[in-house]
């Protein structure tokens, strides 16, 4: 069983996008059961998703999303795990952990089950070091510290906004690499957590990811993917590029490394190739765009940053494909929907939030 | 014993700065014996340094340095391990590995002796990835690759100029951290090699370090430290800051992580504090200087980059302390001496190189 008092029990939601029964939760029971789950059902809304007994959850299918967001539901992808970001939006908690339903509990080298969620919480609750590299990895970890030559003025670090966990067994490869190396498995347990330095982009995977909603939530939009869109499997990448640029601008940190989960099954590389091929091509221009992107000093909230970025996306990426005009508009819709569901003191009065989830079980 | 054909046997020198008999080499015999050693004797030149039987080495003491460099010997530090960079200058090989004489063979988690040199060579012979972060660490390593979302155009990587190894047991802490945590030991074996991203500075430690002389040698100047200088223990840091800025400018990569050595003995924190205190203070201004430093497009060789950096050091850091004027001048002298000892086609004719080492044993 989990520790007597699970960390952040009432401050964290676990968001799971799915199209099937959630049997995978059985293995996670000792670690997840104390927490509230937000299940985002993708695909056919008439299908019944079974959730193992004893879990506290709310579930949203496409009908719920349409009902709650109205016309703004257009910004939430359908038939793609990008739909998970709806769960980030309806959460009322400070922290989110999101995990795919083909991810299981991994073991550390001593054979012990890894409580991935606990490690993510540790990562989020201690600072990051984006402004200078520490060669002994996370300096805040037990048995480690800042090495000689690390400026003392930088040792307070920056607030950690994102914790990016990794995967044993099936690595997160693109379709071409899957095709070339169908049998490659990740067996290397690297016992490290590190901060991704300021100014450096990284490929953020949504399979095993935690973040601080208050610090960075509105940047965690997973884009327009799947049904009716010319691209898939770039949802988390898109969120990662935007998030990194905004974290750098706002002085927030992103950690990667521990914890590992056990990724059980490679998705079909032929299907993936079809989803990815535009992205593989487009990312050659998208990444230089994000590498060069700067935000004006006036942008002091995540929302302001995100709206400024949406303008730049439309201006600079629409020449690649008209898709980016649509995506830029969807980014604006996402922020409008976010603010509607997450009213602050300012806009609380104006709002009437739509109905709650279809199915809640406590 | 080492492998039948040691890697780069005739293309790598091992540089060791020392003030004592080199008994530590006994433990390294299986790995180092096939290679040539360059020993730089610090302190009293009349002292006899004993080298275990069977090693192929040349040894330079202060008298040799003065004789070989003449007035330019002023750029080589005395009574500080910074003197090791003289060994980089007199080497005629493409690769350098430098190690401190209080570093021993570490064991990997399976209990096997780590051939640190072999891992450094592997690091140097395969590319780096400074332009985009790979979450599964070195993508060129067996069992790893570039993850989904890594741009294909960047997968060739960049030539690796530096391999920065780490330390088990005594971590490389500054004096204040040593004083606060006298008993901390590094016991965490992190099974990873990674590239330090472009635009990110790091604290480079000279204890267990390898580099490609042809690619970056002239930037590996360890500065003015020790005898007659207001600072010590910043020799490798200085070299690291300069090297990183120049590698970023020239499109070269720096790797850190494996291999580990076993660092046997912490140096005296009180003595260290005396050496370091100016550096601890000054680095708060030096690091922002290097973070902001840019080199003009005209700088296409390491020497040109280094001379431009020396000008900027004098212009921008001399306000901290007159020491930086002297250091800027020494940087120029270092390059002059380097070019004298390492003539290219251009300047080969003009030169008459001074005598060889005091003592050579083959």
Tab-separated table of C-alpha atoms in Angstrom, chain A residues 130-139 141-155 164 166-167 171-174 176-177 181 184-207 233-237 241 256-258 260 276 280 283-284 287-288 291, chain B residues 130-139 141-155 164 166-167 171-174 176-177 181 184-207 233-237 241 256-258 260 276 280 283-284 287-288 291:
chain	number	residue	atom	x	y	z
A	130	UNK	CA	17.645	26.182	-15.609
A	131	UNK	CA	20.262	28.928	-15.535
A	132	UNK	CA	23.444	26.923	-15.002
A	133	UNK	CA	24.252	23.260	-15.463
A	134	UNK	CA	25.050	21.098	-12.443
A	135	UNK	CA	27.245	18.181	-13.442
A	136	UNK	CA	26.065	16.027	-10.502
A	137	UNK	CA	22.468	16.348	-11.764
A	138	UNK	CA	19.732	17.504	-9.380
A	139	UNK	CA	21.618	19.365	-6.643
A	141	UNK	CA	18.572	15.431	-4.171
A	142	UNK	CA	19.833	13.524	-1.135
A	143	UNK	CA	23.547	12.890	-1.428
A	144	UNK	CA	24.049	15.565	-4.078
A	145	UNK	CA	24.702	19.281	-4.098
A	146	UNK	CA	25.943	22.085	-6.284
A	147	UNK	CA	29.469	21.380	-7.505
A	148	UNK	CA	32.462	23.680	-7.268
A	149	UNK	CA	32.048	26.633	-9.614
A	150	UNK	CA	28.267	26.832	-9.360
A	151	UNK	CA	27.413	30.495	-8.674
A	152	UNK	CA	26.019	30.929	-5.176
A	153	UNK	CA	23.477	33.503	-6.328
A	154	UNK	CA	21.844	30.848	-8.513
A	155	UNK	CA	21.558	28.146	-5.862
A	164	UNK	CA	8.897	14.801	-17.390
A	166	UNK	CA	10.753	8.389	-18.791
A	167	UNK	CA	9.886	4.875	-19.925
A	171	UNK	CA	10.998	3.693	-25.836
A	172	UNK	CA	9.119	6.660	-27.233
A	173	UNK	CA	10.396	6.494	-30.814
A	174	UNK	CA	8.909	7.971	-33.978
A	176	UNK	CA	10.735	5.633	-38.837
A	177	UNK	CA	12.852	4.623	-35.833
A	181	UNK	CA	14.561	-0.861	-34.796
A	184	UNK	CA	14.870	-2.107	-29.408
A	185	UNK	CA	13.900	-1.923	-25.748
A	186	UNK	CA	14.987	0.622	-23.186
A	187	UNK	CA	16.604	-1.338	-20.374
A	188	UNK	CA	18.857	1.382	-19.014
A	189	UNK	CA	17.741	2.788	-15.684
A	190	UNK	CA	19.448	6.154	-15.374
A	191	UNK	CA	19.239	7.216	-11.754
A	192	UNK	CA	19.012	10.946	-12.384
A	193	UNK	CA	16.715	13.924	-12.453
A	194	UNK	CA	17.945	17.013	-14.245
A	195	UNK	CA	16.764	20.421	-15.327
A	196	UNK	CA	16.532	21.182	-19.020
A	197	UNK	CA	18.573	24.367	-19.376
A	198	UNK	CA	17.024	27.674	-20.313
A	199	UNK	CA	17.045	28.224	-24.072
A	200	UNK	CA	17.034	24.507	-24.890
A	201	UNK	CA	13.989	22.809	-26.402
A	202	UNK	CA	13.183	19.179	-25.688
A	203	UNK	CA	10.739	16.578	-27.000
A	204	UNK	CA	8.120	16.392	-24.259
A	205	UNK	CA	6.280	13.095	-24.107
A	206	UNK	CA	2.791	13.052	-22.568
A	207	UNK	CA	2.912	9.410	-21.495
A	233	UNK	CA	1.291	12.178	-32.380
A	234	UNK	CA	2.582	15.741	-32.126
A	235	UNK	CA	0.184	16.782	-29.378
A	236	UNK	CA	2.651	16.477	-26.523
A	237	UNK	CA	5.474	17.852	-28.683
A	241	UNK	CA	7.635	23.474	-27.304
A	256	UNK	CA	13.355	15.332	-16.828
A	257	UNK	CA	14.582	11.877	-15.861
A	258	UNK	CA	13.101	9.862	-12.999
A	260	UNK	CA	10.305	5.548	-15.055
A	276	UNK	CA	3.415	11.598	-38.169
A	280	UNK	CA	8.281	14.952	-39.303
A	283	UNK	CA	9.100	20.103	-37.356
A	284	UNK	CA	12.181	21.042	-39.348
A	287	UNK	CA	11.665	23.879	-34.115
A	288	UNK	CA	13.793	26.753	-35.441
A	291	UNK	CA	14.173	28.209	-30.808
B	130	UNK	CA	24.149	20.409	-28.473
B	131	UNK	CA	21.277	21.815	-30.540
B	132	UNK	CA	18.332	19.840	-29.168
B	133	UNK	CA	17.866	17.838	-25.990
B	134	UNK	CA	17.440	14.068	-26.169
B	135	UNK	CA	15.501	12.811	-23.160
B	136	UNK	CA	17.015	9.298	-23.401
B	137	UNK	CA	20.495	10.818	-23.028
B	138	UNK	CA	23.221	9.972	-25.570
B	139	UNK	CA	21.291	8.803	-28.655
B	141	UNK	CA	24.821	4.738	-27.273
B	142	UNK	CA	23.904	1.070	-27.647
B	143	UNK	CA	20.262	0.533	-26.792
B	144	UNK	CA	19.372	4.202	-27.185
B	145	UNK	CA	18.354	6.477	-30.033
B	146	UNK	CA	16.739	9.794	-30.763
B	147	UNK	CA	13.258	9.972	-29.286
B	148	UNK	CA	10.055	10.928	-31.077
B	149	UNK	CA	10.058	14.624	-31.929
B	150	UNK	CA	13.820	14.909	-32.413
B	151	UNK	CA	14.349	16.742	-35.733
B	152	UNK	CA	15.873	14.443	-38.325
B	153	UNK	CA	18.086	17.172	-39.730
B	154	UNK	CA	19.864	17.391	-36.368
B	155	UNK	CA	20.544	13.681	-35.940
B	164	UNK	CA	33.871	15.590	-18.938
B	166	UNK	CA	32.600	12.501	-12.991
B	167	UNK	CA	33.730	11.277	-9.570
B	171	UNK	CA	32.474	15.029	-4.905
B	172	UNK	CA	33.992	18.130	-6.420
B	173	UNK	CA	32.581	20.674	-3.980
B	174	UNK	CA	33.761	24.186	-3.226
B	176	UNK	CA	31.947	26.346	1.736
B	177	UNK	CA	30.075	23.170	0.740
B	181	UNK	CA	28.966	18.799	4.434
B	184	UNK	CA	29.029	13.809	2.015
B	185	UNK	CA	30.151	11.170	-0.455
B	186	UNK	CA	28.940	10.655	-3.991
B	187	UNK	CA	27.662	7.093	-4.157
B	188	UNK	CA	25.209	7.513	-7.030
B	189	UNK	CA	26.345	5.892	-10.254
B	190	UNK	CA	24.324	7.595	-12.993
B	191	UNK	CA	24.610	5.452	-16.105
B	192	UNK	CA	24.436	8.288	-18.616
B	193	UNK	CA	26.430	10.423	-20.985
B	194	UNK	CA	24.819	13.625	-22.197
B	195	UNK	CA	25.603	16.696	-24.212
B	196	UNK	CA	25.587	20.059	-22.491
B	197	UNK	CA	23.240	22.118	-24.649
B	198	UNK	CA	24.398	25.053	-26.712
B	199	UNK	CA	24.158	28.302	-24.782
B	200	UNK	CA	24.492	26.637	-21.370
B	201	UNK	CA	27.609	27.054	-19.248
B	202	UNK	CA	28.801	24.318	-16.915
B	203	UNK	CA	31.400	23.957	-14.187
B	204	UNK	CA	34.161	21.980	-15.896
B	205	UNK	CA	36.328	19.989	-13.506
B	206	UNK	CA	39.875	19.111	-14.603
B	207	UNK	CA	40.146	16.002	-12.447
B	233	UNK	CA	40.998	26.323	-7.856
B	234	UNK	CA	39.391	28.234	-10.707
B	235	UNK	CA	41.807	26.982	-13.360
B	236	UNK	CA	39.510	24.333	-14.796
B	237	UNK	CA	36.462	26.568	-14.371
B	241	UNK	CA	33.822	28.798	-19.497
B	256	UNK	CA	29.435	15.032	-19.476
B	257	UNK	CA	28.583	12.005	-17.357
B	258	UNK	CA	30.391	8.679	-17.650
B	260	UNK	CA	33.486	7.874	-13.154
B	276	UNK	CA	38.672	30.260	-3.670
B	280	UNK	CA	33.450	32.750	-5.323
B	283	UNK	CA	32.227	34.362	-10.512
B	284	UNK	CA	28.982	36.193	-9.833
B	287	UNK	CA	29.458	33.945	-15.345
B	288	UNK	CA	26.997	36.558	-16.647
B	291	UNK	CA	26.702	33.818	-20.665
